[in-house]
Rosetta silent file (secondary structure, phi, psi, omega in degrees, C-alpha in Angstrom):
SEQUENCE: XXXXXXXXXXXXXXXXXXXXXXXXXXXXXXXXXXXXXXXXXXXXXXXXXXXXXXXXXXXXXXXXXXXXXXXXXXXXXXXXXXXXXXXXXXXXXXXXXXXXXXXXXXXXXXXXXXXXXXXXXXXXXXXXXXXXXXXXXXXXXXX
SCORE:     score description
SCORE:     0.000 S_00000001
   1 L     0.000  133.679 -176.204  -41.515  182.401   -5.961 S_00000001
   2 L   -79.950  130.195  148.011  -43.149  180.656   -9.336 S_00000001
   3 L   -59.223  162.718 -165.924  -43.162  182.176  -12.513 S_00000001
   4 H   -57.282  -48.388 -168.785  -46.599  182.649  -14.598 S_00000001
   5 H   -53.996  -58.270  168.598  -45.156  179.699  -16.603 S_00000001
   6 H   -53.904  -37.718  148.686  -44.727  177.568  -13.558 S_00000001
   7 H   -16.736  -59.326 -157.856  -47.970  178.768  -12.314 S_00000001
   8 H   -90.093  -53.854  177.895  -49.849  177.724  -15.138 S_00000001
   9 H   -43.762  -66.885  165.068  -48.005  174.392  -15.372 S_00000001
  10 H   -21.639  -50.780 -177.878  -49.563  173.826  -11.665 S_00000001
  11 H   -47.330  -71.366 -167.964  -52.898  174.588  -12.790 S_00000001
  12 H   -42.395  -46.075  170.083  -52.485  172.001  -15.491 S_00000001
  13 H   -46.476  -58.116 -171.280  -51.154  169.633  -13.347 S_00000001
  14 H   -62.603  -67.830  178.703  -54.181  170.019  -10.720 S_00000001
  15 H   -45.392  -58.800 -178.241  -56.691  169.798  -13.760 S_00000001
  16 H   -44.106  -34.071 -164.201  -54.867  166.539  -14.969 S_00000001
  17 L  -104.699   -3.781  161.118  -55.304  164.855  -11.513 S_00000001
  18 L   -78.297  -20.535 -178.880  -58.947  165.978  -11.119 S_00000001
  19 L    59.412   75.752  168.831  -59.430  163.907  -14.469 S_00000001
  20 L   -86.096  140.200 -157.841  -61.699  166.419  -16.030 S_00000001
  21 L   -94.216  108.250  135.892  -64.264  165.154  -18.484 S_00000001
  22 L    -0.845  -65.441 -142.489  -63.947  166.420  -21.868 S_00000001
  23 L   -89.383    3.199  164.866  -67.304  165.409  -22.624 S_00000001
  24 L   -74.325  171.350  175.436  -68.823  168.305  -19.859 S_00000001
  25 H   -84.832  -51.679  172.183  -69.372  171.774  -20.715 S_00000001
  26 H   -31.312  -53.682 -151.769  -67.308  172.427  -17.338 S_00000001
  27 H   -93.983  -18.515  159.776  -64.465  170.389  -18.130 S_00000001
  28 H   -52.123  -62.848 -177.619  -64.274  171.661  -21.956 S_00000001
  29 H   -45.396  -44.579 -167.744  -64.097  175.252  -20.428 S_00000001
  30 H   -81.957  -41.295 -175.525  -61.606  174.643  -17.627 S_00000001
  31 H   -80.351   -3.987  170.543  -59.131  172.838  -20.020 S_00000001
  32 H   -88.510  -53.253  174.345  -59.293  175.529  -22.841 S_00000001
  33 H   -28.850  -63.407 -167.674  -59.175  178.475  -20.114 S_00000001
  34 H   -56.940  -64.472 -178.287  -56.040  176.408  -18.701 S_00000001
  35 H   -40.116  -49.462  161.355  -54.516  176.144  -22.408 S_00000001
  36 H   -48.610  -51.055 -168.957  -55.152  179.992  -23.046 S_00000001
  37 H   -67.015  -58.780 -172.443  -53.266  180.955  -19.607 S_00000001
  38 H   -44.839  -53.301  164.149  -50.472  178.387  -20.838 S_00000001
  39 H   -48.497  -56.960 -160.544  -50.171  180.384  -24.443 S_00000001
  40 H   -58.601  -42.762 -178.318  -50.197  183.740  -22.349 S_00000001
  41 H   -48.560  -55.008  174.620  -47.669  182.533  -20.217 S_00000001
  42 H   -34.282  -56.612  173.348  -45.237  181.621  -23.061 S_00000001
  43 H   -36.426  -69.732 -178.674  -46.100  184.970  -24.576 S_00000001
  44 H   -64.192  -52.868  168.700  -44.923  186.907  -21.462 S_00000001
  45 H   -63.368  -23.310  150.498  -42.064  185.277  -21.048 S_00000001
  46 H   -44.684  -52.443  160.574  -41.090  185.488  -24.091 S_00000001
  47 H   -39.501  -61.351 -141.052  -41.811  189.504  -23.891 S_00000001
  48 H   -82.425  -30.220  176.228  -39.753  189.573  -20.750 S_00000001
  49 H   -64.946  -34.535  166.968  -36.709  187.939  -22.682 S_00000001
  50 H   -66.143  -45.655 -167.101  -36.985  190.372  -25.359 S_00000001
  51 H   -77.110  -30.335  178.867  -37.239  193.391  -23.242 S_00000001
  52 H   -55.786  -55.792  167.961  -34.275  192.100  -21.078 S_00000001
  53 H   -58.109  -49.679 -172.846  -31.993  192.114  -24.560 S_00000001
  54 H   -71.859  -48.277 -179.607  -33.255  195.426  -25.352 S_00000001
  55 H   -43.287  -55.871  168.060  -32.739  196.812  -21.768 S_00000001
  56 H  -101.341   27.039  168.479  -29.176  195.798  -22.606 S_00000001
  57 H  -104.871  -29.766  158.485  -28.521  197.147  -25.976 S_00000001
  58 H   -54.141  -45.720  151.425  -30.091  200.550  -24.500 S_00000001
  59 H   -41.944  -49.374  178.055  -27.380  200.435  -21.743 S_00000001
  60 H   -68.273  -45.956  171.020  -24.904  199.796  -24.517 S_00000001
  61 H   -46.995  -68.685 -167.534  -26.473  202.836  -26.659 S_00000001
  62 H   -38.270  -63.755  166.570  -26.270  204.761  -23.474 S_00000001
  63 H   -63.160  -37.879 -177.183  -22.501  204.286  -22.855 S_00000001
  64 H   -65.535  -53.023 -147.860  -21.499  204.581  -26.583 S_00000001
  65 H   -96.366   -9.522  160.098  -23.254  208.149  -26.484 S_00000001
  66 H   -46.788  -42.341  170.892  -21.785  208.977  -23.034 S_00000001
  67 H   -70.858  -47.974 -173.245  -18.291  208.595  -24.699 S_00000001
  68 H   -71.221  -40.870  172.622  -19.102  210.629  -27.554 S_00000001
  69 H   -64.475  -21.354  176.324  -20.415  213.739  -25.217 S_00000001
  70 H   -68.839  -59.740 -167.372  -16.967  213.398  -23.527 S_00000001
  71 H   -50.653  -62.754  171.860  -15.264  213.431  -26.833 S_00000001
  72 H   -17.392  -85.292  179.504  -17.331  216.410  -27.905 S_00000001
  73 H   -80.021    9.717 -178.879  -17.783  218.316  -24.696 S_00000001
  74 L    24.847 -145.843 -179.247  -14.501  217.215  -22.557 S_00000001
  75 L  -110.090   47.343  164.470  -14.423  218.063  -19.138 S_00000001
  76 L   -50.816  138.695  168.482  -15.733  221.390  -19.638 S_00000001
  77 L   -59.908   95.119 -166.019  -16.830  223.537  -16.692 S_00000001
  78 L   -65.980  -10.906  164.762  -20.479  223.321  -16.564 S_00000001
  79 L  -127.074   60.868  168.413  -20.899  226.891  -15.953 S_00000001
  80 L  -111.004   80.870  173.840  -18.405  228.081  -18.482 S_00000001
  81 L   -97.461  128.212 -159.628  -21.337  230.099  -20.459 S_00000001
  82 L   -85.737  -16.248  178.976  -19.859  232.485  -22.715 S_00000001
  83 L   -80.347  -12.570 -168.578  -23.370  234.455  -22.449 S_00000001
  84 L  -105.658  145.087 -155.396  -23.397  234.855  -19.187 S_00000001
  85 L   -96.392  137.428  160.492  -21.717  238.059  -17.507 S_00000001
  86 L    81.237 -172.776  171.464  -20.148  238.650  -14.275 S_00000001
  87 L   -57.620  158.912  171.805  -20.259  236.035  -11.310 S_00000001
  88 L  -123.759  108.920 -165.097  -21.516  232.742  -11.915 S_00000001
  89 E  -112.179  144.223 -177.602  -23.453  231.047   -9.391 S_00000001
  90 E  -109.726  116.852 -171.610  -24.668  227.038   -9.909 S_00000001
  91 E  -120.108  143.712  175.336  -28.157  226.523   -8.238 S_00000001
  92 E   -85.203  143.624  177.720  -29.545  222.457   -8.515 S_00000001
  93 L   -72.916  126.798  167.332  -33.102  222.128   -9.927 S_00000001
  94 L   -73.680  -24.272 -174.530  -34.913  220.371   -6.919 S_00000001
  95 L   -78.473  -48.330  174.320  -37.361  218.702   -9.424 S_00000001
  96 L   -88.149  -18.313 -159.158  -34.553  217.291  -11.739 S_00000001
  97 L    56.863   28.714  161.517  -31.108  218.118  -10.028 S_00000001
  98 L   -83.228  174.276 -171.440  -29.853  219.410  -12.872 S_00000001
  99 E   -97.371  135.734  154.682  -26.977  222.446  -12.477 S_00000001
 100 E  -115.467  130.736  172.054  -28.127  225.533  -13.675 S_00000001
 101 E   -83.211  134.959  175.520  -25.597  228.623  -14.137 S_00000001
 102 E  -147.197  162.229 -134.392  -26.812  231.837  -13.720 S_00000001
 103 L  -161.771  135.641  178.614  -24.958  235.346  -13.562 S_00000001
 104 L   -41.740  -25.794  160.958  -26.156  238.022  -11.562 S_00000001
 105 H   -42.638  -43.330 -167.081  -28.454  239.803  -13.938 S_00000001
 106 H   -96.021   -6.053  178.283  -30.458  236.677  -13.655 S_00000001
 107 H   -66.682  -77.945 -168.661  -29.824  236.421  -10.157 S_00000001
 108 H   -57.706  -21.628 -178.864  -31.496  240.035   -9.327 S_00000001
 109 H   -67.139  -30.270  152.677  -34.430  239.178  -11.678 S_00000001
 110 L   130.764  -18.749 -177.217  -35.709  236.723   -9.091 S_00000001
 111 E  -138.340  172.102  161.894  -36.514  233.652  -11.331 S_00000001
 112 E  -159.011  140.817  152.288  -35.168  231.655  -14.269 S_00000001
 113 E   -59.187  127.452  166.818  -36.720  228.061  -15.798 S_00000001
 114 L   -42.842  154.372  139.829  -34.807  225.098  -15.571 S_00000001
 115 L   -59.560  -50.373  162.964  -33.519  224.275  -19.097 S_00000001
 116 L   -31.175  -88.357 -129.514  -33.987  220.378  -18.385 S_00000001
 117 L  -138.286   -9.017  160.327  -37.291  219.970  -17.059 S_00000001
 118 L    81.479   31.371  173.088  -39.074  224.241  -17.346 S_00000001
 119 L   -84.398  144.525 -174.615  -39.382  224.257  -13.308 S_00000001
 120 E  -101.520  135.422  163.381  -39.306  227.800  -12.530 S_00000001
 121 E   -84.255   99.979 -179.387  -36.568  228.495  -10.325 S_00000001
 122 E  -110.790  153.241 -165.935  -37.065  231.473   -7.880 S_00000001
 123 L  -133.505   99.612 -164.740  -34.813  233.378   -5.987 S_00000001
 124 L  -107.892  115.704 -163.557  -35.583  235.575   -2.916 S_00000001
 125 H   -92.809    1.320  175.748  -32.269  237.811   -2.232 S_00000001
 126 H   -98.405   28.523  168.718  -34.237  239.320    0.549 S_00000001
 127 H  -118.606   31.424 -163.040  -33.902  236.412    2.880 S_00000001
 128 L   -85.280  123.507 -174.940  -30.317  236.186    2.500 S_00000001
 129 L  -113.345   45.740  163.833  -29.282  235.648    6.337 S_00000001
 130 L  -116.570  159.646 -146.486  -25.457  235.963    5.784 S_00000001
 131 L   -84.972  -14.058 -159.937  -23.226  238.178    7.663 S_00000001
 132 L   -82.104  103.535  163.564  -21.294  239.507    4.263 S_00000001
 133 L   -87.291    1.151  176.282  -22.124  242.423    3.218 S_00000001
 134 L   -94.304   11.374 -175.905  -20.033  242.579    0.185 S_00000001
 135 L   -97.334   14.105  154.135  -21.877  238.952   -1.499 S_00000001
 136 L   113.596  -20.745 -169.662  -24.379  241.549   -3.040 S_00000001
 137 L   -75.009  -26.421  161.716  -27.426  240.581   -1.129 S_00000001
 138 L  -115.756   46.164  156.138  -28.026  243.864    0.502 S_00000001
 139 L   -57.156  -49.147 -173.540  -27.277  246.019   -2.272 S_00000001
 140 L   -88.555   37.859  173.751  -30.924  246.385   -3.049 S_00000001
 141 L  -167.239  129.844 -159.462  -31.969  247.178   -0.091 S_00000001
 142 L  -132.201  130.881  174.269  -31.277  249.722    2.518 S_00000001
 143 L   -49.016    0.000    0.000  -31.760  249.300    6.137 S_00000001
């Protein structure tokens, strides 16, 4: 696949091969259009190079930040929240994939917002299909 710069060079070669006359209006316009295209192609090429360098720098910053986070937080369990009481459940947000930790009180409320993306996560315990009467899902409903 040809780059933009190569395509413009090809067009310039075609125009030179046609021996466009600079004295005609059409010749002047075509030569100037090709010159502008050449300038634009060089600018785009420079921007792509700069963007590549910036992407590398951002990746390095991301790696450095991950190292700092590891130093600060270590290998803590994601659901080791002191604000949560009783048994803790891990729920994955379907929108962002973030693991959300909830306790039984939040579970019984039926919904919680994902702290990462704000998506409303709803829990319907009426549809629990487990066979374990001790799971807690049958406590709120008398059959």
